[in-house]
């Protein structure tokens, strides 16, 4: 096992090949996670510290933790730098930003208030919280968002997208999956589905813009009482 850490970081390794370390971080900084296969869970607490718990195969993987300019980099790599399996459970300050990229990597993020960016080729993405800029990209996986706010952008190729109790500007693209938006507060919503249904329940405000388009699927929109809106509907087949 190879571990790159700052002097302030401590590492404890158990016979079960688990790394567990807690160290001070800048709450306005960023967590970057790359080159991971396995599972990732990120949660938040009210401390200016980060805790990283990693389960992995020490014969095949090395865990790297590096800090530079307020950004903490976490990764799991093989001998030649290739992504290898590791299961991470990371706790960060609530306001810390998150950027994640993985290959086969289910991701859950909960309780954070900073920017969130997650991109995975295979695996579900679950987000509870997040504000500012939220960008989630899944090639093969379900995307679920709750209690987020700000600029929310989601791209899903093969999987459903669900957004609930969220606010802000929303842009969603789904190729092979349905899109459900419920409990939404927004004046700017754009949803484009190729092969899937779209459901929208939320605000429709004066001067707002709501564009919902599906090539092969049903469209369900709930119009709030008292809404003042101009509605245009087109259908190709159905």
Short mmCIF file of C-alpha atoms in Angstrom, two decimals:
data_model
loop_
_atom_site.label_atom_id
_atom_site.label_comp_id
_atom_site.label_asym_id
_atom_site.label_seq_id
_atom_site.Cartn_x
_atom_site.Cartn_y
_atom_site.Cartn_z
CA UNK A 1 0.00 0.00 0.00
CA UNK A 2 1.19 3.49 -0.85
CA UNK A 3 -0.40 6.50 0.86
CA UNK A 4 0.48 10.10 0.07
CA UNK A 5 -0.61 12.37 2.92
CA UNK A 6 0.28 15.68 4.51
CA UNK A 7 2.14 15.69 7.80
CA UNK A 8 -1.10 16.40 9.66
CA UNK A 9 -2.73 13.18 8.44
CA UNK A 10 -2.60 9.90 10.32
CA UNK A 11 -3.27 6.46 8.85
CA UNK A 12 -4.44 3.36 10.68
CA UNK A 13 -4.40 0.04 8.78
CA UNK A 14 -6.23 -2.97 10.16
CA UNK A 15 -5.68 -6.63 9.19
CA UNK A 16 -8.91 -6.31 7.20
CA UNK A 17 -7.08 -3.87 4.93
CA UNK A 18 -9.00 -0.79 5.97
CA UNK A 19 -7.60 2.73 6.00
CA UNK A 20 -9.10 5.20 8.49
CA UNK A 21 -7.76 8.73 8.85
CA UNK A 22 -9.11 12.09 10.05
CA UNK A 23 -7.41 15.43 9.38
CA UNK A 24 -8.10 19.18 9.32
CA UNK A 25 -9.33 20.75 6.06
CA UNK A 26 -10.50 24.12 4.75
CA UNK A 27 -14.35 24.09 4.88
CA UNK A 28 -14.41 26.34 1.81
CA UNK A 29 -12.14 23.96 -0.09
CA UNK A 30 -12.85 21.07 -2.45
CA UNK A 31 -12.84 17.29 -2.34
CA UNK A 32 -11.78 15.62 -5.60
CA UNK A 33 -12.16 11.86 -6.04
CA UNK A 34 -10.88 10.08 -9.15
CA UNK A 35 -9.90 6.65 -10.51
CA UNK A 36 -12.25 4.64 -8.32
CA UNK A 37 -14.19 1.45 -8.90
CA UNK A 38 -16.37 0.18 -6.09
CA UNK A 39 -18.68 2.32 -3.94
CA UNK A 40 -18.54 5.87 -2.61
CA UNK A 41 -20.53 7.48 0.19
CA UNK A 42 -20.00 11.13 1.15
CA UNK A 43 -21.73 12.69 4.16
CA UNK A 44 -21.35 15.98 6.02
CA UNK A 45 -20.74 17.10 9.58
CA UNK A 46 -20.24 20.39 11.43
CA UNK A 47 -16.49 20.05 11.85
CA UNK A 48 -13.56 21.51 9.88
CA UNK A 49 -12.17 18.02 9.41
CA UNK A 50 -12.35 15.24 6.86
CA UNK A 51 -12.54 11.56 7.68
CA UNK A 52 -11.65 8.98 5.02
CA UNK A 53 -12.46 5.31 5.60
CA UNK A 54 -11.43 2.98 2.76
CA UNK A 55 -11.84 -0.77 2.33
CA UNK A 56 -9.66 -2.23 -0.43
CA UNK A 57 -7.39 -5.06 -1.53
CA UNK A 58 -3.93 -4.03 -0.39
CA UNK A 59 -2.33 -6.53 -2.79
CA UNK A 60 -3.85 -4.78 -5.81
CA UNK A 61 -4.53 -1.19 -4.79
CA UNK A 62 -2.95 1.84 -3.26
CA UNK A 63 -4.92 4.65 -1.62
CA UNK A 64 -3.69 8.18 -2.24
CA UNK A 65 -4.72 11.25 -0.23
CA UNK A 66 -3.10 14.52 -1.24
CA UNK A 67 -3.83 18.10 -0.19
CA UNK A 68 -2.91 21.11 -2.32
CA UNK A 69 -4.21 24.67 -2.11
CA UNK A 70 -7.36 23.77 -0.20
CA UNK A 71 -8.20 20.84 -2.50
CA UNK A 72 -8.02 17.30 -1.15
CA UNK A 73 -7.48 14.59 -3.79
CA UNK A 74 -8.52 11.01 -3.02
CA UNK A 75 -7.98 8.08 -5.37
CA UNK A 76 -7.53 4.33 -5.56
CA UNK A 77 -5.08 3.08 -8.17
CA UNK A 78 -3.37 -0.09 -9.29
CA UNK A 79 0.32 -0.62 -9.97
CA UNK A 80 0.14 1.15 -13.33
CA UNK A 81 -2.24 3.90 -12.26
CA UNK A 82 -5.37 2.13 -13.48
CA UNK A 83 -8.67 2.40 -11.52
CA UNK A 84 -9.11 -0.41 -9.02
CA UNK A 85 -11.85 -1.44 -6.60
CA UNK A 86 -12.21 0.41 -3.32
CA UNK A 87 -15.10 1.24 -1.03
CA UNK A 88 -14.93 4.77 0.41
CA UNK A 89 -16.92 6.34 3.25
CA UNK A 90 -15.92 10.00 3.50
CA UNK A 91 -17.18 12.70 5.88
CA UNK A 92 -16.53 16.38 5.07
CA UNK A 93 -17.51 19.88 6.27
CA UNK A 94 -20.98 20.79 4.98
CA UNK A 95 -19.82 23.72 2.86
CA UNK A 96 -17.02 21.84 1.10
CA UNK A 97 -17.40 21.38 -2.66
CA UNK A 98 -17.29 17.89 -4.19
CA UNK A 99 -16.04 16.67 -7.57
CA UNK A 100 -16.23 12.94 -8.33
CA UNK A 101 -15.38 10.93 -11.44
CA UNK A 102 -15.44 7.14 -11.60
CA UNK A 103 -15.77 4.16 -13.89
CA UNK A 104 -17.97 1.60 -12.11
CA UNK A 105 -18.97 3.64 -9.11
CA UNK A 106 -22.32 4.03 -7.33
CA UNK A 107 -22.24 7.37 -5.48
CA UNK A 108 -24.33 8.76 -2.63
CA UNK A 109 -23.89 12.29 -1.26
CA UNK A 110 -25.90 13.62 1.69
CA UNK A 111 -26.07 16.73 3.85
CA UNK A 112 -23.70 18.98 1.90
CA UNK A 113 -24.39 22.62 1.01
CA UNK A 114 -21.58 23.28 -1.48
CA UNK A 115 -21.17 22.65 -5.22
CA UNK A 116 -21.51 19.02 -6.31
CA UNK A 117 -20.18 17.44 -9.51
CA UNK A 118 -20.45 13.68 -10.06
CA UNK A 119 -19.71 11.73 -13.24
CA UNK A 120 -19.79 7.94 -13.45
CA UNK A 121 -19.88 5.49 -16.34
CA UNK A 122 -21.71 2.74 -14.45
CA UNK A 123 -23.55 3.20 -11.17
CA UNK A 124 -26.45 5.05 -9.58
CA UNK A 125 -26.06 8.60 -8.26
CA UNK A 126 -27.99 9.75 -5.19
CA UNK A 127 -27.80 13.33 -3.89
CA UNK A 128 -29.56 14.76 -0.85
CA UNK A 129 -28.59 18.43 -0.57
CA UNK A 130 -26.17 20.52 -2.58
CA UNK A 131 -26.43 24.13 -3.66
CA UNK A 132 -24.78 26.49 -6.09
CA UNK A 133 -23.78 24.38 -9.08
CA UNK A 134 -24.98 20.78 -9.16
CA UNK A 135 -23.86 18.68 -12.16
CA UNK A 136 -24.60 14.94 -12.30
CA UNK A 137 -23.72 12.67 -15.23
CA UNK A 138 -24.49 8.96 -15.42
CA UNK A 139 -24.00 6.75 -18.47
CA UNK A 140 -25.63 3.62 -17.00
CA UNK A 141 -27.42 4.37 -13.76
CA UNK A 142 -30.35 6.01 -12.00
CA UNK A 143 -30.01 9.62 -10.82
CA UNK A 144 -31.95 10.77 -7.75
CA UNK A 145 -31.84 14.31 -6.31
CA UNK A 146 -33.59 15.70 -3.22
CA UNK A 147 -33.41 19.03 -1.37
CA UNK A 148 -30.97 20.61 -3.83
CA UNK A 149 -30.92 24.25 -4.94
CA UNK A 150 -29.09 26.44 -7.43
CA UNK A 151 -28.13 25.52 -10.97
CA UNK A 152 -28.98 21.84 -11.41
CA UNK A 153 -27.81 20.04 -14.57
CA UNK A 154 -28.34 16.30 -15.06
CA UNK A 155 -27.43 14.04 -17.98
CA UNK A 156 -28.45 10.38 -17.97
CA UNK A 157 -27.96 7.98 -20.88
CA UNK A 158 -29.50 4.75 -19.61
CA UNK A 159 -31.49 5.31 -16.43
CA UNK A 160 -34.34 7.27 -14.86
CA UNK A 161 -33.96 10.73 -13.33
CA UNK A 162 -35.90 11.82 -10.24
CA UNK A 163 -35.75 15.31 -8.70
CA UNK A 164 -37.86 16.10 -5.62
CA UNK A 165 -38.22 19.12 -3.33
CA UNK A 166 -35.62 21.13 -5.22
CA UNK A 167 -35.31 24.73 -6.38
CA UNK A 168 -33.40 26.77 -8.93
CA UNK A 169 -32.60 26.51 -12.62
CA UNK A 170 -32.95 22.92 -13.90
CA UNK A 171 -31.73 21.29 -17.10
CA UNK A 172 -32.26 17.55 -17.53
CA UNK A 173 -31.42 15.29 -20.47
CA UNK A 174 -32.36 11.60 -20.49
CA UNK A 175 -31.77 9.30 -23.45
CA UNK A 176 -33.32 6.00 -22.32
CA UNK A 177 -35.23 6.70 -19.13
CA UNK A 178 -38.09 8.62 -17.60
CA UNK A 179 -37.84 11.96 -15.78
CA UNK A 180 -39.87 12.89 -12.69
CA UNK A 181 -39.76 16.37 -11.14
CA UNK A 182 -41.97 16.86 -8.07
CA UNK A 183 -42.15 19.61 -5.47
CA UNK A 184 -40.16 21.95 -7.72
CA UNK A 185 -39.69 25.70 -7.21
CA UNK A 186 -38.26 27.19 -10.37
CA UNK A 187 -38.81 29.76 -13.10
CA UNK A 188 -36.57 27.99 -15.59
CA UNK A 189 -36.94 24.27 -16.33
CA UNK A 190 -35.77 22.40 -19.43
CA UNK A 191 -36.27 18.64 -19.75
CA UNK A 192 -35.49 16.59 -22.85
CA UNK A 193 -36.17 12.85 -22.96
CA UNK A 194 -35.65 10.64 -26.00
CA UNK A 195 -37.29 7.39 -24.88
CA UNK A 196 -39.15 7.99 -21.62
CA UNK A 197 -41.99 9.74 -19.82
CA UNK A 198 -41.79 13.17 -18.19
CA UNK A 199 -43.70 14.23 -15.07
CA UNK A 200 -43.61 17.78 -13.68
CA UNK A 201 -45.26 19.04 -10.49
CA UNK A 202 -44.16 22.42 -9.21
CA UNK A 203 -44.35 26.16 -9.66
CA UNK A 204 -45.30 27.87 -12.89
CA UNK A 205 -44.51 31.55 -12.34
CA UNK A 206 -45.18 34.66 -14.42
CA UNK A 207 -42.32 35.22 -16.83
CA UNK A 208 -40.98 31.72 -16.27
CA UNK A 209 -39.91 29.29 -18.97
CA UNK A 210 -40.74 25.58 -18.89
CA UNK A 211 -39.74 23.42 -21.85
CA UNK A 212 -40.60 19.72 -21.55
CA UNK A 213 -39.92 17.51 -24.56
CA UNK A 214 -40.03 13.74 -25.09
CA UNK A 215 -39.67 11.89 -28.39
CA UNK A 216 -41.24 8.59 -27.33
CA UNK A 217 -43.10 8.89 -24.03
CA UNK A 218 -45.98 10.46 -22.11
CA UNK A 219 -45.94 13.98 -20.66
CA UNK A 220 -47.70 14.79 -17.38
CA UNK A 221 -47.77 18.39 -16.12
CA UNK A 222 -49.72 19.63 -13.09
CA UNK A 223 -50.78 23.28 -13.49
CA UNK A 224 -50.98 25.06 -10.09
CA UNK A 225 -54.14 27.00 -9.20
CA UNK A 226 -54.00 30.60 -10.37
CA UNK A 227 -51.19 30.03 -12.83
CA UNK A 228 -50.87 32.69 -15.54
CA UNK A 229 -49.24 30.88 -18.45
CA UNK A 230 -49.23 30.48 -22.20
CA UNK A 231 -49.07 26.80 -23.12
CA UNK A 232 -47.97 25.27 -26.41
CA UNK A 233 -48.32 21.51 -26.99
CA UNK A 234 -47.14 19.46 -29.96
CA UNK A 235 -47.24 15.70 -30.49
CA UNK A 236 -45.64 13.58 -33.17
CA UNK A 237 -47.37 10.29 -32.40
CA UNK A 238 -49.73 10.03 -29.45
#
